[in-house]
Coordinates of C-alpha atoms and ligand atoms in Angstrom, one line a residue:
Chain N
M199 CA 16.8 103.9 -70.2
T200 CA 15.2 104.0 -73.6
T201 CA 12.2 104.9 -74.3
L202 CA 10.8 101.9 -75.9
Y203 CA 7.5 103.4 -76.8
P204 CA 6.5 107.1 -78.6
K205 CA 5.3 109.9 -76.6
F206 CA 1.6 110.1 -75.7
E207 CA -0.6 111.3 -78.5
T208 CA -3.5 113.6 -78.1
S209 CA -5.3 112.1 -81.2
P210 CA -3.6 109.0 -82.2
T211 CA -2.3 108.9 -86.1
S212 CA -4.2 105.5 -87.0
Q213 CA -1.3 103.8 -87.9
H214 CA -2.0 100.2 -89.3
P215 CA 0.4 98.0 -88.2
D216 CA 2.1 96.0 -90.3
S217 CA 0.4 92.7 -91.1
S218 CA 2.6 91.2 -93.1
S219 CA 5.4 90.4 -90.2
P220 CA 4.1 88.8 -86.6
F221 CA 4.3 91.3 -84.0
I222 CA 4.9 88.7 -81.4
C223 CA 6.7 85.1 -82.1
T224 CA 7.3 83.0 -79.1
E225 CA 10.3 80.1 -79.8
Q226 CA 10.3 76.8 -77.6
L227 CA 8.7 78.7 -74.9
S228 CA 7.3 76.6 -71.9
L229 CA 6.7 77.9 -68.1
Y230 CA 6.8 75.9 -65.4
Y231 CA 4.8 76.3 -61.7
G232 CA 7.6 75.0 -59.9
P233 CA 8.5 71.5 -61.3
Q234 CA 4.9 71.0 -62.9
P235 CA 4.9 72.0 -66.6
A236 CA 1.6 74.7 -67.8
F237 CA 2.9 74.3 -71.5
E238 CA 6.1 73.0 -73.2
Q239 CA 7.6 74.5 -76.6
V240 CA 5.3 76.5 -78.0
N241 CA 6.3 78.3 -81.4
L242 CA 3.7 80.7 -81.9
A243 CA 3.6 84.1 -84.4
I244 CA 1.2 86.7 -83.7
P245 CA 0.6 88.4 -87.1
A246 CA 0.7 92.5 -86.3
G247 CA -2.7 94.1 -86.4
Q248 CA -5.4 91.0 -86.3
I249 CA -7.3 89.1 -83.8
T250 CA -5.3 85.2 -83.0
S251 CA -8.0 83.7 -81.0
L252 CA -6.6 80.8 -78.4
V253 CA -9.0 77.8 -77.6
G254 CA -8.3 74.8 -76.1
P255 CA -9.6 72.6 -73.1
S256 CA -9.8 74.0 -69.4
G257 CA -6.0 74.0 -68.0
C258 CA -4.1 73.6 -71.0
G259 CA -2.0 76.8 -70.6
K260 CA -3.8 80.1 -72.1
S261 CA -3.9 82.2 -69.8
S262 CA -0.4 81.4 -68.2
F263 CA 1.0 81.8 -72.3
L264 CA -1.2 85.8 -72.2
T265 CA 0.9 86.3 -68.5
C266 CA 4.2 85.4 -70.6
L267 CA 3.9 88.1 -73.0
N268 CA 3.7 91.0 -70.8
R269 CA 5.7 89.8 -68.2
L270 CA 3.3 89.5 -65.3
T271 CA 4.5 86.0 -64.9
D272 CA 7.6 88.3 -62.9
L273 CA 4.3 88.6 -60.0
I274 CA 4.5 84.8 -59.6
S275 CA 7.1 83.2 -57.3
N276 CA 7.7 79.8 -58.4
C277 CA 6.9 80.5 -61.8
R278 CA 9.9 79.9 -64.4
V279 CA 9.6 81.0 -67.9
T280 CA 12.3 79.3 -70.7
G281 CA 12.3 80.1 -74.3
R282 CA 12.5 83.2 -76.5
I283 CA 10.0 85.8 -77.1
R284 CA 10.2 88.5 -78.9
L285 CA 8.1 91.8 -80.0
G286 CA 10.1 93.2 -82.7
N287 CA 13.5 92.9 -81.9
L288 CA 13.3 93.4 -78.4
D289 CA 13.9 90.5 -76.3
V290 CA 11.0 90.1 -74.0
L291 CA 12.0 87.5 -71.0
D292 CA 15.4 89.4 -71.2
A293 CA 16.4 90.2 -67.7
K294 CA 17.0 94.2 -68.4
T295 CA 13.8 94.4 -70.7
D296 CA 12.2 97.6 -69.2
T297 CA 8.9 96.0 -67.7
T298 CA 6.7 99.8 -67.6
A299 CA 7.6 100.0 -71.2
L300 CA 6.9 96.6 -72.4
R301 CA 3.6 96.7 -70.3
R302 CA 2.5 99.7 -72.0
R303 CA 2.9 98.7 -75.5
V304 CA 1.1 95.1 -74.4
G305 CA -2.1 95.7 -72.7
M306 CA -3.8 92.9 -70.7
I307 CA -7.9 92.3 -70.2
L308 CA -8.8 90.4 -67.4
Q309 CA -11.7 87.7 -67.1
K310 CA -13.6 89.5 -64.8
P311 CA -14.5 93.1 -65.0
N312 CA -11.7 94.6 -62.5
P313 CA -12.0 98.6 -62.6
F314 CA -10.3 100.0 -59.7
P315 CA -12.5 101.6 -57.0
L316 CA -11.9 105.3 -58.1
S317 CA -14.4 107.1 -60.4
I318 CA -14.5 106.3 -63.7
W319 CA -12.2 109.3 -64.8
R320 CA -9.6 108.2 -62.8
N321 CA -9.5 105.0 -63.5
L322 CA -8.1 106.1 -66.6
A323 CA -6.4 108.8 -65.7
F324 CA -4.8 107.3 -63.1
P325 CA -2.7 105.2 -65.0
L326 CA -1.9 107.7 -67.3
R327 CA -0.4 110.0 -64.4
E328 CA 1.9 107.2 -63.3
H329 CA 2.8 107.0 -67.0
G330 CA 3.9 110.9 -66.9
V331 CA 1.3 112.4 -68.5
R332 CA 0.4 115.2 -66.3
D333 CA -1.4 118.0 -68.4
R334 CA -5.0 118.1 -67.3
A335 CA -6.2 118.6 -71.0
Q336 CA -4.2 115.9 -72.4
I337 CA -5.7 113.1 -69.8
D338 CA -9.2 114.7 -70.6
E339 CA -8.7 114.1 -74.0
I340 CA -7.1 111.0 -73.7
V341 CA -10.1 109.8 -71.8
E342 CA -12.6 110.8 -73.8
T343 CA -10.9 109.3 -77.1
A344 CA -10.7 106.1 -74.8
L345 CA -14.3 106.0 -73.9
Q346 CA -14.9 106.4 -77.5
D347 CA -13.1 103.8 -78.7
V348 CA -15.1 101.3 -76.4
G349 CA -18.4 103.3 -76.5
L350 CA -19.3 104.2 -73.4
W351 CA -18.7 108.1 -73.9
D352 CA -22.1 108.5 -74.5
E353 CA -23.1 106.4 -71.7
V354 CA -20.7 107.8 -69.1
K355 CA -19.9 111.5 -70.0
D356 CA -22.3 112.9 -67.5
R357 CA -20.8 110.9 -64.7
L358 CA -17.4 110.7 -64.9
K359 CA -16.8 111.2 -61.4
A360 CA -19.4 108.7 -60.2
P361 CA -17.7 105.2 -58.8
A362 CA -16.9 102.8 -61.5
Q363 CA -17.9 99.9 -59.5
S364 CA -21.6 101.6 -60.5
L365 CA -21.7 100.3 -63.9
S366 CA -23.0 97.3 -65.1
G367 CA -20.7 94.4 -65.8
G368 CA -20.4 94.7 -69.6
Q369 CA -20.1 98.7 -69.1
Q370 CA -17.3 98.0 -66.3
Q371 CA -15.7 95.3 -68.4
R372 CA -15.5 97.9 -71.5
L373 CA -14.1 100.1 -69.1
C374 CA -11.2 98.4 -68.2
I375 CA -10.4 97.8 -72.1
A376 CA -10.4 101.9 -72.2
R377 CA -8.5 102.0 -69.1
A378 CA -5.9 99.4 -71.2
L379 CA -6.3 101.5 -74.7
A380 CA -5.8 104.6 -73.2
L381 CA -2.1 104.1 -72.7
Q382 CA -2.1 103.7 -76.3
P383 CA -0.8 100.4 -76.3
E384 CA 0.2 98.2 -79.7
A385 CA -1.3 95.1 -78.2
L386 CA -4.2 93.9 -76.2
L387 CA -4.1 90.4 -74.2
M388 CA -7.3 89.5 -73.2
D389 CA -8.0 86.2 -70.9
E390 CA -12.0 85.5 -72.0
P391 CA -13.6 89.0 -71.9
C392 CA -17.0 88.2 -72.2
S393 CA -17.6 85.1 -70.0
A394 CA -18.1 86.9 -67.3
L395 CA -20.7 89.1 -69.2
D396 CA -24.7 88.4 -69.8
P397 CA -25.0 87.5 -73.6
I398 CA -26.0 91.2 -74.6
S399 CA -22.9 92.8 -72.8
S400 CA -20.9 89.9 -74.0
G401 CA -22.2 90.4 -77.6
I402 CA -21.1 94.8 -77.4
V403 CA -17.6 93.6 -75.9
E404 CA -17.2 91.2 -78.9
D405 CA -18.3 93.7 -81.4
L406 CA -16.6 96.3 -79.8
I407 CA -13.0 93.6 -79.9
A408 CA -14.2 93.0 -83.6
G409 CA -13.9 96.6 -84.0
L410 CA -10.7 97.6 -82.9
R411 CA -8.9 94.9 -85.3
S412 CA -6.4 96.3 -87.8
R413 CA -5.4 99.3 -85.4
Y414 CA -4.2 96.9 -82.4
T415 CA -2.7 93.1 -82.3
I416 CA -5.4 91.4 -80.5
L417 CA -4.6 87.8 -78.9
V418 CA -8.2 86.4 -77.4
V419 CA -8.9 83.7 -75.4
T420 CA -11.9 82.6 -75.6
H421 CA -14.0 79.3 -74.7
N422 CA -16.7 80.0 -77.2
L423 CA -15.8 78.8 -80.6
A424 CA -18.5 80.4 -82.1
Q425 CA -17.3 83.6 -81.2
A426 CA -13.7 82.9 -82.2
R427 CA -15.3 82.1 -85.4
R428 CA -16.9 85.2 -85.6
I429 CA -14.1 87.8 -84.3
A430 CA -10.9 86.2 -84.9
D431 CA -8.4 86.0 -88.0
N432 CA -6.3 83.3 -87.0
V433 CA -7.1 80.6 -84.2
A434 CA -4.6 78.6 -82.6
L435 CA -5.2 75.7 -80.5
F436 CA -3.4 74.6 -77.3
W437 CA -4.4 70.6 -75.9
L438 CA -3.1 69.6 -72.8
Q439 CA -0.9 66.5 -73.6
Q440 CA 1.3 64.4 -70.8
N441 CA -0.2 66.8 -68.4
S442 CA 2.0 70.2 -70.0
G443 CA 0.1 72.3 -72.6
R444 CA 0.9 71.8 -76.2
L445 CA 0.1 74.0 -79.3
I446 CA -1.2 71.9 -81.8
E447 CA -2.0 73.6 -84.5
T448 CA -2.4 77.5 -85.8
G449 CA -4.0 78.5 -88.8
S450 CA -6.6 81.0 -90.5
V451 CA -10.6 80.6 -89.2
Q452 CA -10.8 79.1 -92.4
E453 CA -8.0 76.6 -91.8
I454 CA -9.2 75.6 -88.4
F455 CA -12.7 75.3 -88.7
E456 CA -12.9 73.9 -92.3
A457 CA -10.0 71.9 -93.3
P458 CA -8.2 71.6 -89.7
K459 CA -5.0 69.4 -90.2
S460 CA -5.0 67.6 -86.6
S461 CA -7.3 65.2 -86.0
I462 CA -7.4 66.7 -82.4
T463 CA -8.6 70.1 -83.7
A464 CA -11.2 68.4 -85.9
A465 CA -12.4 66.3 -82.8
Y466 CA -12.8 70.0 -80.7
I467 CA -14.4 71.8 -83.3
N468 CA -17.1 68.9 -84.4
G469 CA -17.3 67.7 -80.7
V470 CA -18.0 71.1 -79.6
R471 CA -20.1 71.3 -82.8
G472 CA -22.1 68.5 -82.1
Chain T
M73 CA -48.8 68.9 -49.8
A74 CA -45.8 71.4 -49.9
K75 CA -43.6 71.4 -47.0
P76 CA -42.4 74.7 -45.1
L77 CA -39.3 75.4 -46.5
Q78 CA -37.1 74.6 -43.3
R79 CA -34.6 77.0 -42.2
S80 CA -31.9 75.4 -39.8
S81 CA -30.2 72.0 -41.5
P82 CA -32.2 69.2 -40.1
S83 CA -32.0 68.0 -37.0
R84 CA -33.1 64.8 -34.9
S85 CA -34.9 66.6 -32.2
P86 CA -36.6 70.0 -32.1
W87 CA -35.7 69.7 -28.6
L88 CA -32.1 70.2 -29.6
D89 CA -33.0 72.8 -31.7
R90 CA -34.6 74.9 -29.0
L91 CA -32.1 74.1 -26.2
S92 CA -28.7 75.4 -28.5
A93 CA -31.0 78.3 -29.2
F94 CA -31.9 78.9 -25.8
G95 CA -28.3 78.6 -25.0
V96 CA -26.7 80.9 -27.7
W97 CA -29.2 83.3 -26.8
S98 CA -28.5 83.2 -22.8
V99 CA -24.7 83.4 -23.8
A100 CA -25.2 86.4 -25.3
L101 CA -27.4 87.9 -23.3
I102 CA -25.8 87.4 -20.3
I103 CA -22.3 88.9 -21.8
T104 CA -24.3 92.0 -22.3
A105 CA -25.4 92.1 -19.2
I106 CA -21.9 91.8 -17.8
F107 CA -20.7 94.7 -20.0
A108 CA -24.3 96.5 -19.1
W109 CA -23.4 96.1 -15.1
I110 CA -19.7 97.1 -15.5
M111 CA -20.9 100.3 -17.8
G112 CA -24.1 101.0 -15.2
D113 CA -21.5 101.3 -11.8
I114 CA -18.8 103.1 -13.4
L115 CA -21.4 105.8 -14.8
W116 CA -23.0 105.5 -11.4
R117 CA -20.3 105.5 -9.1
G118 CA -17.9 108.2 -11.6
A119 CA -20.6 110.3 -13.1
G120 CA -20.4 112.6 -9.8
Q121 CA -16.9 112.8 -10.4
I122 CA -17.1 114.7 -13.2
S123 CA -16.1 118.2 -13.6
W124 CA -14.5 120.5 -15.2
D125 CA -12.1 121.1 -12.3
F126 CA -11.6 117.3 -11.8
L127 CA -10.9 117.4 -15.9
T128 CA -8.1 119.8 -15.3
L129 CA -6.6 120.1 -11.9
P130 CA -3.6 118.2 -10.6
P131 CA -4.7 115.6 -8.2
Q132 CA -4.2 116.7 -4.7
N133 CA -3.4 114.8 -1.3
A134 CA -2.6 111.5 -3.7
G135 CA -5.4 111.8 -5.8
R136 CA -8.2 111.7 -3.3
D137 CA -9.0 115.4 -4.0
G138 CA -8.2 117.8 -7.4
G139 CA -8.5 116.3 -10.3
I140 CA -6.4 114.2 -13.2
G141 CA -5.4 117.4 -16.0
P142 CA -1.9 116.2 -16.0
I143 CA -2.6 112.2 -15.9
L144 CA -4.5 113.2 -18.9
V145 CA -1.8 115.1 -20.5
S146 CA 0.4 112.2 -19.7
T147 CA -2.0 109.2 -21.5
G148 CA -2.3 111.7 -24.1
L149 CA 1.4 112.0 -24.6
I150 CA 2.2 107.9 -24.1
L151 CA -0.5 107.4 -26.7
V152 CA 1.1 109.5 -29.4
V153 CA 4.3 108.1 -28.9
C154 CA 3.0 104.6 -28.7
L155 CA 1.6 105.4 -32.2
S156 CA 3.8 107.5 -34.0
V157 CA 6.1 105.0 -33.3
S158 CA 4.3 101.7 -33.9
L159 CA 1.9 103.0 -36.9
P160 CA 4.5 103.6 -39.9
L161 CA 6.3 100.7 -38.6
G162 CA 3.4 98.1 -38.6
L163 CA 1.9 99.1 -42.0
G164 CA 5.5 98.8 -43.2
T165 CA 5.8 95.6 -41.9
A166 CA 2.0 94.2 -43.0
V167 CA 2.9 95.5 -46.7
F168 CA 6.3 93.4 -46.3
L169 CA 4.3 90.5 -45.2
S170 CA 1.6 90.8 -47.6
E171 CA 3.0 92.0 -50.6
F172 CA 7.2 91.5 -50.9
T173 CA 6.5 88.0 -49.5
A174 CA 4.3 84.9 -50.6
A175 CA 1.9 83.2 -48.0
D176 CA 4.4 79.9 -48.0
N177 CA 7.3 82.3 -47.5
G178 CA 9.8 80.8 -44.8
F179 CA 10.9 84.2 -43.2
G180 CA 7.6 85.9 -43.4
R181 CA 6.3 82.6 -41.7
L182 CA 8.8 83.1 -39.2
V183 CA 7.8 86.9 -39.0
R184 CA 4.5 85.9 -38.6
R185 CA 4.6 83.0 -36.1
S186 CA 6.9 85.7 -33.6
L187 CA 4.1 88.0 -34.3
D188 CA 1.1 85.7 -33.0
I189 CA 3.5 84.7 -29.8
L190 CA 4.4 88.3 -28.8
S191 CA 0.7 89.2 -29.0
G192 CA 0.0 86.7 -26.1
V193 CA 3.0 87.7 -24.4
P194 CA 1.4 89.0 -20.6
S195 CA 1.8 92.7 -20.7
I196 CA 4.1 92.6 -17.3
V197 CA 6.7 91.0 -19.5
F198 CA 6.9 93.6 -21.9
G199 CA 7.3 96.2 -18.8
L200 CA 10.2 94.4 -17.9
F201 CA 11.3 94.3 -21.0
G202 CA 10.6 97.9 -21.3
Y203 CA 12.3 98.9 -18.0
T204 CA 15.9 97.1 -18.7
F205 CA 15.8 98.5 -22.5
F206 CA 14.6 101.5 -23.1
A207 CA 14.4 103.2 -19.5
Q208 CA 18.0 101.8 -19.0
T209 CA 20.2 100.4 -21.7
L210 CA 18.8 103.5 -24.0
G211 CA 19.1 105.3 -20.8
L212 CA 15.4 107.3 -20.9
G213 CA 15.0 106.5 -18.1
F214 CA 11.2 106.5 -16.3
S215 CA 9.8 108.6 -18.9
I216 CA 6.6 109.1 -21.5
L217 CA 9.1 107.9 -24.4
S218 CA 10.0 104.6 -22.6
G219 CA 6.1 104.4 -21.5
G220 CA 5.4 105.2 -24.9
L221 CA 7.1 103.3 -27.1
T222 CA 6.9 99.9 -24.7
L223 CA 3.8 100.5 -25.5
A224 CA 4.4 100.5 -29.2
C225 CA 6.0 96.9 -28.9
M226 CA 2.9 95.9 -27.1
V227 CA 0.7 96.8 -29.8
L228 CA 2.7 95.6 -33.0
P229 CA 1.8 92.7 -33.4
I230 CA -1.9 93.0 -33.2
L231 CA -1.5 96.3 -35.8
I232 CA 0.6 94.4 -38.0
R233 CA -2.0 91.0 -37.9
S234 CA -4.8 93.4 -38.5
A235 CA -3.0 95.2 -41.4
E236 CA -2.0 92.4 -42.9
E237 CA -5.1 90.9 -43.3
G238 CA -6.7 94.4 -44.6
F239 CA -4.1 93.8 -47.4
R240 CA -4.8 90.3 -48.2
A241 CA -8.2 91.0 -48.3
V242 CA -7.7 93.5 -51.5
P243 CA -8.8 91.4 -54.8
A244 CA -5.6 89.7 -56.7
D245 CA -6.9 91.5 -59.9
Y246 CA -6.3 94.4 -58.5
R247 CA -2.7 94.2 -58.1
L248 CA -2.6 92.0 -62.1
S249 CA -4.4 94.9 -63.2
A250 CA -2.8 96.8 -62.1
A251 CA 0.8 95.2 -63.0
S252 CA -0.4 94.7 -66.1
L253 CA -0.8 98.6 -66.8
G254 CA 3.1 99.3 -66.2
L255 CA 1.9 100.8 -63.2
S256 CA 5.1 100.5 -60.1
R257 CA 4.5 98.8 -57.2
T258 CA 4.7 101.7 -55.2
A259 CA 2.1 103.8 -56.8
T260 CA 0.3 100.5 -56.8
L261 CA 0.3 100.2 -53.4
W262 CA -0.3 104.3 -52.4
H263 CA -3.2 104.5 -54.3
L264 CA -5.0 101.2 -54.6
L265 CA -3.6 99.0 -52.0
L266 CA -3.5 100.8 -49.1
P267 CA -6.8 102.7 -49.6
A268 CA -8.5 99.4 -50.1
A269 CA -7.0 98.2 -47.3
V270 CA -7.9 100.7 -44.4
P271 CA -10.8 99.1 -42.9
G272 CA -8.4 96.2 -41.7
I273 CA -5.7 99.2 -40.5
V274 CA -9.0 100.7 -38.8
V275 CA -9.6 97.3 -37.4
G276 CA -5.8 97.3 -36.0
L277 CA -5.8 100.6 -34.7
V278 CA -9.3 100.0 -32.6
L279 CA -7.8 97.2 -31.1
G280 CA -4.2 98.8 -30.7
I281 CA -5.2 101.6 -29.2
G282 CA -7.9 99.5 -26.9
R283 CA -4.7 97.5 -25.7
A284 CA -2.5 100.6 -25.2
I285 CA -5.2 103.1 -23.4
A286 CA -5.8 100.0 -20.9
E287 CA -2.5 99.0 -20.1
T288 CA -1.1 99.3 -16.4
A289 CA 1.7 97.0 -15.8
A290 CA 3.9 97.6 -18.4
L291 CA 3.6 101.4 -17.9
I292 CA 4.5 100.8 -14.1
F293 CA 7.7 100.1 -15.9
T294 CA 8.3 102.5 -17.7
S295 CA 6.3 105.9 -17.2
G296 CA 6.2 105.7 -14.1
Y297 CA 4.2 107.1 -11.1
V298 CA 4.8 111.0 -11.4
D299 CA 1.3 113.0 -11.3
R300 CA 3.3 116.3 -12.2
M301 CA 2.6 118.1 -15.2
P302 CA 5.0 116.6 -18.0
T303 CA 7.2 119.2 -19.4
S304 CA 8.9 116.8 -21.8
L305 CA 8.3 113.6 -23.3
L306 CA 11.5 112.8 -20.8
D307 CA 9.2 113.2 -17.9
S308 CA 7.9 110.6 -15.9
G309 CA 4.5 110.8 -16.6
R310 CA 1.5 108.8 -14.8
A311 CA -1.0 107.1 -16.8
L312 CA -4.8 106.8 -16.7
S313 CA -4.8 103.3 -15.8
V314 CA -2.2 103.6 -13.3
H315 CA -3.9 106.2 -12.0
I316 CA -6.6 104.2 -11.0
F317 CA -4.8 101.0 -9.9
D318 CA -3.0 103.6 -7.5
L319 CA -6.0 105.1 -6.2
S320 CA -8.0 101.9 -5.8
M321 CA -5.1 99.7 -4.5
N322 CA -2.9 102.0 -2.3
V323 CA -5.2 105.2 -1.7
P324 CA -7.6 104.6 1.0
G325 CA -10.8 106.6 0.1
G326 CA -9.5 106.6 -3.4
D327 CA -12.6 105.1 -4.7
A328 CA -14.6 108.1 -6.2
P329 CA -11.7 109.7 -8.1
A330 CA -11.1 106.2 -8.8
Y331 CA -14.2 105.6 -10.5
G332 CA -14.3 109.8 -11.8
S333 CA -11.3 108.1 -13.6
A334 CA -12.8 104.8 -14.9
L335 CA -15.5 106.8 -16.6
V336 CA -13.3 109.3 -18.5
L337 CA -11.0 106.4 -19.6
V338 CA -13.9 104.4 -20.6
V339 CA -15.5 107.5 -22.7
L340 CA -11.6 108.1 -23.7
L341 CA -11.5 104.5 -25.4
I342 CA -15.3 104.9 -27.0
L343 CA -14.0 108.5 -28.6
L344 CA -10.7 107.0 -30.0
N345 CA -12.5 104.6 -31.9
G346 CA -14.7 106.6 -33.4
A347 CA -12.0 108.9 -34.1
A348 CA -10.3 106.0 -35.8
N349 CA -13.5 104.3 -37.9
W350 CA -14.6 108.1 -38.7
I351 CA -11.0 108.7 -40.4
G352 CA -10.8 105.2 -42.0
R353 CA -14.0 106.0 -43.5
R354 CA -12.7 109.2 -44.6
L355 CA -9.4 107.3 -46.1
S356 CA -11.2 104.2 -47.6
F357 CA -12.9 103.9 -51.1
Q358 CA -16.1 104.5 -49.5
S359 CA -15.8 108.2 -48.8
G360 CA -15.2 109.1 -52.7
F361 CA -12.2 111.1 -50.8
H362 CA -10.2 109.2 -53.8
W363 CA -12.6 109.5 -56.1
R364 CA -11.9 113.2 -57.5
Ligands
ATP114 N1 0.1 80.9 -59.9 C1 0.0 79.3 -60.4 N2 0.4 78.2 -59.2 C2 0.9 77.4 -59.5 N3 -0.1 76.3 -60.7 C3 -0.9 77.6 -61.6 C4 -1.0 78.6 -61.4 N4 -1.5 79.3 -62.1 C5 -2.2 78.5 -63.4 N5 -1.6 77.3 -62.7 C6 -1.5 75.9 -63.0 O1 -1.1 75.7 -64.9 C7 -2.1 74.7 -65.7 C8 -2.2 75.8 -66.6 O2 -3.6 76.8 -66.6 P1 -3.8 78.2 -67.1 O3 -4.9 78.7 -66.0 O4 -2.6 78.7 -67.7 O5 -4.7 77.3 -67.8 P2 -6.2 77.9 -69.2 O6 -5.7 77.1 -70.0 O7 -6.1 79.4 -68.8 O8 -7.4 77.4 -68.4 P3 -8.9 77.9 -68.3 O9 -8.9 77.3 -69.6 O10 -9.9 76.8 -67.4 O11 -8.5 78.9 -67.7 C9 -3.1 74.3 -64.8 O12 -3.0 73.0 -64.3 C10 -3.2 75.5 -63.4 O13 -3.5 74.5 -62.2
MG115 MG1 -7.5 80.4 -67.8

């Protein structure tokens, strides 16, 4: 099998992704749970090195959309995905695509912080080991870098062997982000990463996400329009039409918030404001 | 005026409340009393029998004299055979049912239904099956192997269903996160699901051991009556429960050693349960064993 990703680097050369070209592109992407569509015909280009925010009402298929991009949909038995997803020149939905490699390139953060019931250190080290990093010194360095990237290093460096569950909710979520970062992905998919956190932790995680801009391509689902406005470069609005999710409008934050083209977008923005 | 907070849901009459509370308490009390009575009885009549000789010597005079040494060894061997077959098979099936088949999958449903029926089948039926299949068809004869394998069949349904519950109790987010980190199913299973499912597995193990060690009917047909010290797994060996049955039913004047053996059986059961729980705690996440 060809390796799709570079070897692990101990100190990643901060390669700034080329933001002129999209990192991921979907073409006529639709997803069905059994006969029921979750979303249909989504054409979305996600610019590299930027933060793209996915907004829309509940049930319009935002989470489902994220799970297509790293083929987590493979785990759901009655789920069918049609259309195309291109990541560089990789055809994501092709059955021959190496999902392990894909998922290392495209990390994911779930809504509820869910560190594994292991020590803080092992939460990061265990996935690394499974991806073939055996050298203890290298693991230690990658763990430290990742924890520093999420601003957790100073808080936990003295208790790396403590159970991850002993951390606060916000710390746990940052640990989960660090766990994804440790695999040195190119993109991060985040499904409402702040919504299960208290306001202060939420703010910390939000700043963290903003700080990762330009080093990673980030796609973040949020119900918090103010947050989208604060951190995102681009916004994509999903909406339920005829019982299935549709992509209504995409654009830069300015375009969406100040000059929305679609009346739905305008109503959504204003509705939440007023 | 502030009303005091009501603890239970509002009921029409306090009388009914009191009556049902009384009912619940008395049922619990009766059950505890019955248990205490049985234990007391066994302890009272059996304790006098227990001695080093009783635990180590072979039975003499049809069990009236001597001890239960070979019987303990046979019991242990039967249990070892039973567990070393049923544990891996049971875990494997549980993993298959919970991780590789959807809850509403037809084949999974069929397996689950069969297991539920199997766990309700009387042990005498298992005994007959073990006799015809293991002892005769496979030619293992009356032996510890036949007995252990028959017990394994009996214990499997319980073990599988509890272990499956254990796996299903693991939060789905662990699986999603693990997959999204590109972890293989095997790694996820070994390092996350198995340790997280340990409590369920232990419950199954405790129930299974309980059923196996108390089993008489199925063993009479398969591991047999012979009370000599077994020299191999193909020897017939008398289990403790069979010994108790034999002493109390067929041996006039065998009551005292029967009670002694019963006491040993109960103590053994308690010890084995304790051991299962202890090992479970060591292996599950609570122990720190995985934290390194
Ligand atoms: N595993 C599944 N099986 C069947 N239907 C599902 C499954 N997951 C989601 N759905 C359905 O697909 C639709 C889209 O769900 P999805 O979770 O993607 O929406 P969402 O936009 O993320 O909503 P929310 O904002 O509430 O998180 C919903 O109608 C949901 O009920
Ligand atoms: Mg969602």
